[in-house]
Short mmCIF file of C-alpha atoms and ligand atoms in Angstrom, two decimals:
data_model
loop_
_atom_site.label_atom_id
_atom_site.label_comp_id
_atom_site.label_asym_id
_atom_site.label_seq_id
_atom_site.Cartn_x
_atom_site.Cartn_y
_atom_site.Cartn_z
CA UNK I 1 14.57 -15.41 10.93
CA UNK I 2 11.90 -17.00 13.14
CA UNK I 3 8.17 -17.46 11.77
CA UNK I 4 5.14 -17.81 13.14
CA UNK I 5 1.64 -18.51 12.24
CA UNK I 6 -0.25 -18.01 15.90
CA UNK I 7 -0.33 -15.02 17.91
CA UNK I 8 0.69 -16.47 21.08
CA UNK I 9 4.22 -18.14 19.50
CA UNK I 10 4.61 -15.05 17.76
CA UNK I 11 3.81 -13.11 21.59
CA UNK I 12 6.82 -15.09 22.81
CA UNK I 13 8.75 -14.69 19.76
CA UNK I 14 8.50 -10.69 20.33
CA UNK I 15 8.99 -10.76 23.96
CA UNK I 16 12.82 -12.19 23.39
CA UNK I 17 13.39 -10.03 20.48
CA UNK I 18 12.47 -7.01 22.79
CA UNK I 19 14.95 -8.32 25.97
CA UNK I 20 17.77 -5.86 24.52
CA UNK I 21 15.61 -2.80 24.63
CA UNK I 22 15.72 -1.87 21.41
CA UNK I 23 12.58 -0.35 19.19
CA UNK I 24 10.49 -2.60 16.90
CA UNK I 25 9.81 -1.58 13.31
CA UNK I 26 7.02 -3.00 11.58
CA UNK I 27 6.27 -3.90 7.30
CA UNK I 28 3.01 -5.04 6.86
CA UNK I 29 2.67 -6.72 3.37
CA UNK I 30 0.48 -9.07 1.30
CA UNK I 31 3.56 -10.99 0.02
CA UNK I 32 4.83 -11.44 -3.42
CA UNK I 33 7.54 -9.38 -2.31
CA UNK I 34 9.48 -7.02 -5.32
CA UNK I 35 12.07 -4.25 -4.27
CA UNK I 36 9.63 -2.09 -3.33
CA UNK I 37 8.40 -3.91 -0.31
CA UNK I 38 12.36 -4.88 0.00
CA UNK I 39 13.03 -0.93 0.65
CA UNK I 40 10.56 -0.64 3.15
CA UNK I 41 12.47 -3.44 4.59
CA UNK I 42 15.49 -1.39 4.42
CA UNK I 43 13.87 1.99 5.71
CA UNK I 44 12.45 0.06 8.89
CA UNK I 45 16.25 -1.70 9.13
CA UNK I 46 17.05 1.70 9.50
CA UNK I 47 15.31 3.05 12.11
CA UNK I 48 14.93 0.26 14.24
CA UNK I 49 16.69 -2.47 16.01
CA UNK I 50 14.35 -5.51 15.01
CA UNK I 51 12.42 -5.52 12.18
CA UNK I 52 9.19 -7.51 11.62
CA UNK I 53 7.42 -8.38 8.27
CA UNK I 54 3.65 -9.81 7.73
CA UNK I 55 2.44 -11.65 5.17
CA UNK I 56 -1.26 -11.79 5.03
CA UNK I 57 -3.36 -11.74 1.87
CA UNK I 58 -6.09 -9.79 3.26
CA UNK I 59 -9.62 -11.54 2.66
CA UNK I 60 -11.63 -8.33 3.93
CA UNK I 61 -9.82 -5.78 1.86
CA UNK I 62 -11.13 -7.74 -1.57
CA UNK I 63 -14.17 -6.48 -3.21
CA UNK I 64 -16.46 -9.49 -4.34
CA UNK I 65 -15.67 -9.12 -8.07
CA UNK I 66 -11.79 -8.58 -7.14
CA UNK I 67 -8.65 -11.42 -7.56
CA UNK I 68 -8.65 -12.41 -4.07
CA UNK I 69 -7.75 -15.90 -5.10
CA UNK I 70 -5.55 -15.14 -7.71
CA UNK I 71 -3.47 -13.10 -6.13
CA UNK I 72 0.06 -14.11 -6.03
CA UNK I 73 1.57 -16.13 -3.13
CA UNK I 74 4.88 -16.88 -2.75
CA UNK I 75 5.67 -17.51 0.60
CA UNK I 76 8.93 -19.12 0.19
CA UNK I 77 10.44 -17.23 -2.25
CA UNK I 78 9.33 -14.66 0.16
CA UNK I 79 10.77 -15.80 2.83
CA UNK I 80 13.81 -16.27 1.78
CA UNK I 81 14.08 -12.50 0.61
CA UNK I 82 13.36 -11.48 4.03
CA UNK I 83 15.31 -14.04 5.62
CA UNK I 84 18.44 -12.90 3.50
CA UNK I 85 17.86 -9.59 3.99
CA UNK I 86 18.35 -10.11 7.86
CA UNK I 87 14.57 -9.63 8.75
CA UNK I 88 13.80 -11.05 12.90
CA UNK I 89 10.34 -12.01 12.93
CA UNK I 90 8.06 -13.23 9.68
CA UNK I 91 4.34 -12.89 10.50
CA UNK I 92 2.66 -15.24 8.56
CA UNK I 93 -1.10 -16.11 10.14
CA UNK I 94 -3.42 -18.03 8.56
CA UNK I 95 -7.27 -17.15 7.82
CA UNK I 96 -8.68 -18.51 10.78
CA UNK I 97 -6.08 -16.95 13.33
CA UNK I 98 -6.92 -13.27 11.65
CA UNK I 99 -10.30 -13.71 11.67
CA UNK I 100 -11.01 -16.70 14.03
CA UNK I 101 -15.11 -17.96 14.45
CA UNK I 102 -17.19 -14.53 15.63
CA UNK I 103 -14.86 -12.06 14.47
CA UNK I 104 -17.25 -8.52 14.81
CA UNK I 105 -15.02 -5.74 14.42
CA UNK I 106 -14.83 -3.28 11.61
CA UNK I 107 -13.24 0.19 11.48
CA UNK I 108 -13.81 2.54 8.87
CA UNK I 109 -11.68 6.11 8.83
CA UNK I 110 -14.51 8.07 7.43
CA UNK I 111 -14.50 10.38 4.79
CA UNK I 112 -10.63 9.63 3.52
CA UNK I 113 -12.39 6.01 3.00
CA UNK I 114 -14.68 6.50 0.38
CA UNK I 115 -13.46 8.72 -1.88
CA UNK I 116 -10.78 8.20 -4.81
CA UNK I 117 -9.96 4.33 -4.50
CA UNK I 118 -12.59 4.09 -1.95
CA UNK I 119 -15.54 5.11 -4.57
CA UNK I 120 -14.57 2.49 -6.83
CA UNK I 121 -13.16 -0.49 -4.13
CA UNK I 122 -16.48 -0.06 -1.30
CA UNK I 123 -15.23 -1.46 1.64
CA UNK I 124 -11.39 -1.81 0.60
CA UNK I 125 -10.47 0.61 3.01
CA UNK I 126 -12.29 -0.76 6.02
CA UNK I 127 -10.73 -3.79 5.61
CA UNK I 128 -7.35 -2.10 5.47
CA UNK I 129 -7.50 -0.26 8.52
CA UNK I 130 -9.59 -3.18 10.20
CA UNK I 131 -6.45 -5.43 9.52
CA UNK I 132 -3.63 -3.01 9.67
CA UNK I 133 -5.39 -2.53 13.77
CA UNK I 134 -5.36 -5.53 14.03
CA UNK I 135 -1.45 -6.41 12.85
CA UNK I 136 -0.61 -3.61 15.39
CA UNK I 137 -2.27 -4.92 17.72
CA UNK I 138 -0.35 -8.28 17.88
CA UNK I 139 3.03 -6.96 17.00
CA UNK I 140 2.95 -3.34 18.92
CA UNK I 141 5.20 -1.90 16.98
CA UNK I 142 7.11 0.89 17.50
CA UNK I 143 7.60 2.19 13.84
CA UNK I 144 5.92 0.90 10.74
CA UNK I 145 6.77 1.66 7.81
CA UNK I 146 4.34 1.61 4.15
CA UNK I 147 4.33 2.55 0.42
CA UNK I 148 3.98 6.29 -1.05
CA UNK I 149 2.88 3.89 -4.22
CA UNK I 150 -0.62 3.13 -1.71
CA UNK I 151 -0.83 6.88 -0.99
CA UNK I 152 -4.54 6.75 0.43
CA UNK I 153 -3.65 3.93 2.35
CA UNK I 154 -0.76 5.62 4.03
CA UNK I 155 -3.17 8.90 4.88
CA UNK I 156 -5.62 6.81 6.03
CA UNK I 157 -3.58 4.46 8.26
CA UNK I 158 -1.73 8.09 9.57
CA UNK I 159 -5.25 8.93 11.02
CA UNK I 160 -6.43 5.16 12.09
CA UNK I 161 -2.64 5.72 14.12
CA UNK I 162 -3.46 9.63 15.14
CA UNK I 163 -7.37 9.02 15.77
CA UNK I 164 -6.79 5.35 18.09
CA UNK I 165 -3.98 6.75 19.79
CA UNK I 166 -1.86 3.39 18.81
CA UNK I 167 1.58 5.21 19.80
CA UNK I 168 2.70 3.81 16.22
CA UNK I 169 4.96 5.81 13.92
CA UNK I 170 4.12 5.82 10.36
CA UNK I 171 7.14 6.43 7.89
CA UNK I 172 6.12 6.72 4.22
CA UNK I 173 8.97 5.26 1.46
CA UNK I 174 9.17 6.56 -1.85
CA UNK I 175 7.78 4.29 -4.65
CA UNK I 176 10.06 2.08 -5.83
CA UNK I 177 10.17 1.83 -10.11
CA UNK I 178 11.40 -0.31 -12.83
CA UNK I 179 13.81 2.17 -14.94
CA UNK I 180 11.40 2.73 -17.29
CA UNK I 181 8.83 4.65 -15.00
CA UNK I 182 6.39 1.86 -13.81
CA UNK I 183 6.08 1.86 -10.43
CA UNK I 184 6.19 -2.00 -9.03
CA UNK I 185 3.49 -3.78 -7.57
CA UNK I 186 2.81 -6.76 -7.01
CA UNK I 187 -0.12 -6.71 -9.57
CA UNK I 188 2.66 -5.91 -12.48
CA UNK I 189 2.86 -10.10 -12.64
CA UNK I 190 -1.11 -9.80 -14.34
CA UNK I 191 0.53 -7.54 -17.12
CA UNK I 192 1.13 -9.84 -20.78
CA UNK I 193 4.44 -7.80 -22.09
CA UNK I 194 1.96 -6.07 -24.39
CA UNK I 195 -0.05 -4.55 -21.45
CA UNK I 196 3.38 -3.83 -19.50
CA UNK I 197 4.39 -1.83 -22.10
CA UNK I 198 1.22 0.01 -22.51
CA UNK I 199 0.89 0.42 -18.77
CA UNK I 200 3.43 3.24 -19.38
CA UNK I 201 1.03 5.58 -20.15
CA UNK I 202 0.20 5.61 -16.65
CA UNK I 203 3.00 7.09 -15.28
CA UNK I 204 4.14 9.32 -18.38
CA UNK I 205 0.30 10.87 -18.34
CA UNK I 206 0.93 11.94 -14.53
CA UNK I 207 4.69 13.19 -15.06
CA UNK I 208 3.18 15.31 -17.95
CA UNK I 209 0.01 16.75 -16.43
CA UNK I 210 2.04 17.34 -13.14
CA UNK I 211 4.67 19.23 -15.17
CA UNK I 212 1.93 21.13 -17.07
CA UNK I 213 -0.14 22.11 -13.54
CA UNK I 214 3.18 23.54 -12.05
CA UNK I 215 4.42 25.65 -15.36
CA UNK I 216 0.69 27.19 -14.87
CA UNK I 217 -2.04 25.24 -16.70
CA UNK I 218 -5.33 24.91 -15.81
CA UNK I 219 -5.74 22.06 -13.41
CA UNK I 220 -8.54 20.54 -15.13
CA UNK I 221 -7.93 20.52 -18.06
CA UNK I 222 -4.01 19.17 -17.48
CA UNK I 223 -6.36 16.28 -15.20
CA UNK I 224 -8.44 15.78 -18.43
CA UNK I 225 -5.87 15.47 -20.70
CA UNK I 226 -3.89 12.65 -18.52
CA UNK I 227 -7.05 10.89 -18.60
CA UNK I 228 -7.48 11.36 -22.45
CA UNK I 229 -3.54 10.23 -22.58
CA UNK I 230 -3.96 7.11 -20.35
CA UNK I 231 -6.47 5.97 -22.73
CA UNK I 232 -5.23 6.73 -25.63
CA UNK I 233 -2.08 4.82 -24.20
CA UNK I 234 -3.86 1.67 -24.23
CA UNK I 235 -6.05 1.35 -21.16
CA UNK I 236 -9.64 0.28 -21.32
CA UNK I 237 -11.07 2.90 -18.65
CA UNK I 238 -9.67 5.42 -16.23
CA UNK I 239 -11.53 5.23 -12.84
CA UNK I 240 -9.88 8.57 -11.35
CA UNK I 241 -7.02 11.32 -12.11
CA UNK I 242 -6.94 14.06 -9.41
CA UNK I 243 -4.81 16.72 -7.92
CA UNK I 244 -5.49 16.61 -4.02
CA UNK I 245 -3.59 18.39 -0.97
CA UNK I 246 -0.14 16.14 -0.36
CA UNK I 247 -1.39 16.39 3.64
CA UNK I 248 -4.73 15.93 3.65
CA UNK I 249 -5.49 14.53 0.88
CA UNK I 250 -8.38 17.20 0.58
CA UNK I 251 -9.38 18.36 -3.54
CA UNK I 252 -7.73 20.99 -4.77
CA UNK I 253 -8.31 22.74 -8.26
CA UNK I 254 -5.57 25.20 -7.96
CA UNK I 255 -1.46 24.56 -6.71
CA UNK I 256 -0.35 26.85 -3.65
CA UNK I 257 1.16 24.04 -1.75
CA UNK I 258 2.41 20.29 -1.40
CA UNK I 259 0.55 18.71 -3.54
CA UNK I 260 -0.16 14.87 -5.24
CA UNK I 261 -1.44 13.91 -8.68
CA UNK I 262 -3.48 10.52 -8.27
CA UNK I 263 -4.65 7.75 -10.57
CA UNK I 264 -5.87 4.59 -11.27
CA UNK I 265 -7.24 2.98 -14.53
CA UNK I 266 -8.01 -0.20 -15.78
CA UNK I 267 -6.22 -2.48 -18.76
CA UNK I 268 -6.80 -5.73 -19.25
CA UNK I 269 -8.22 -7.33 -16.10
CA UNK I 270 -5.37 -5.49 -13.87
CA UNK I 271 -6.32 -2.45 -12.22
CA UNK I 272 -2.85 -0.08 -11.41
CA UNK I 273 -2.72 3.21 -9.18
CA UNK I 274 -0.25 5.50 -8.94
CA UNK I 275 0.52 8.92 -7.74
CA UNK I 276 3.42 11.38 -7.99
CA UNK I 277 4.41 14.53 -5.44
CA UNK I 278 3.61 17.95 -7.77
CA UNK I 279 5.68 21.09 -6.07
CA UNK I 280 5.63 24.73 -6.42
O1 LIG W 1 -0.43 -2.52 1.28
C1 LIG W 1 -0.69 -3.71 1.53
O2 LIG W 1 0.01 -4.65 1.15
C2 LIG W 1 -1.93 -4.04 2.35
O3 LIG W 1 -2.99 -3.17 2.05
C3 LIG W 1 -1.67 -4.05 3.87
C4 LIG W 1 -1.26 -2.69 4.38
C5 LIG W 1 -0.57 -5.06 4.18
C6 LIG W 1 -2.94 -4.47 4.62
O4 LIG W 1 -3.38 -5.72 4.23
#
């Protein structure tokens, strides 16, 4: 596995790695790589030839008040997942080659941007698509693949792909989880074992309300009562539990189609999403 840390080693880098013709799949990441990242790894292994992973903890997708600097890096152990695993390319720029002296650009997918995560994490989501762009942009992937477990993200970066005309296929993976329920993320290293047990809740409140909304309940109250249950469940607050259209991501009160049950609360000082698929 070659890395690089400048775009125009990592231009050259490509350029060979493309010589047999073969497509480029793409797994942008913020490192601290668990087996979820590791089976987007696998899906893009897949479907393409060469694979290429970034690492980049994204400065611009961090709200002020958010643990930009504590969030965990692990480059090495990193790399030597990805390196085992049989990965090409690791794209690893620094600060200053993302966002060298006079950087200007921002793009914001309106709409999608500000609502669920986006109402409570202003400006997350401009720095996502602002840096996912930009990753494209210097690796030109042909596939790339991200996280159901980031389910606004992925509908977001579907329309930054569909909107810009970047020629980019987006595949969506399934979220990984520990056996217990609890989808991974990287965040799940914040948790004291007292919090990860709690954090159950989580996952167990959406399982239940999405069981109750497709025997027939009443949408809002089965959102309520997660809510109610992730509290209860020990989390401090619960910023969001919604039922939205799987496609569009568009609110829905009632289920006559694909459909996903989102949420994200608060315990501790971690914040944890999650979402599950909730069919007819
Ligand atoms: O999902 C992530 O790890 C990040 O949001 C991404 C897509 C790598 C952009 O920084």
């Amino acid at each position: 596995m070659q890395i690089f840390r400048d775009v125009d080693a990592l231009r050259r880098g490509l350029a060979s790695l493309r010589d047999d013709g073969g497509h480029v799949a793409m797994v942008p990441t913020m490192g601290a790589l668990h087996a979820g990242h590791m089976a987007l790894v696998t899906e893009a292994q897949r479907r393409a030839a060469r694979v290429v992973v970034s690492i980049f903890v994204n400065p611009t997708q961090f709200g002020p008040n958010e643990d930009l600097s504590a969030y965990p890096r692990r480059e090495a152990d990193d790399a030597a997942m990805l390196r085992e695993a049989g990965v090409d390319i690791l794209w690893a720029p620094g600060v200053e080659a993302m966002y060298p002296d006079g950087f200007a650009t921002s793009i914001r997918v309106s709409g999608l941007s500000e609502e669920l995560d986006g109402a409570h994490r202003p400006g997350h989501f401009d720095g996502v698509a602002t840096v996912v762009a930009k990753l494209f942009g210097q690796v030109r992937p042909d596939i790339a693949c991200f996280g159901e477990k980031d389910y606004q993200q992925l509908a977001i970066i579907r329309r930054l792909v569909a909107d810009l005309d970047l020629g980019v296929e987006i595949v969506g993976v399934p979220t990984v989880r520990d056996p217990d329920g609890l989808a991974l993320s990287s965040r799940n290293a914040y948790l004291s074992p007292d919090e990860r047990e709690q954090a159950l809740a989580l996952p167990r409140a959406l399982n239940e309300a999405a069981r109750a909304i497709v025997a027939g309940a009443d949408v809002a109250l089965a959102l309520a009562e997660a809510a109610d249950a992730i509290r209860v469940g020990g989390f401090e607050s619960v910023d969001y539990v919604e039922l939205r259209d799987a496609a569009n991501l568009k609110r829905i009160d009632s289920l006559d189609g694909p459909a996903r049950l989102l949420a994200a609360a608060r315990i501790g000082r971690t914040r944890l999403i999650d979402n599950i698929a909730v069919n007819l």
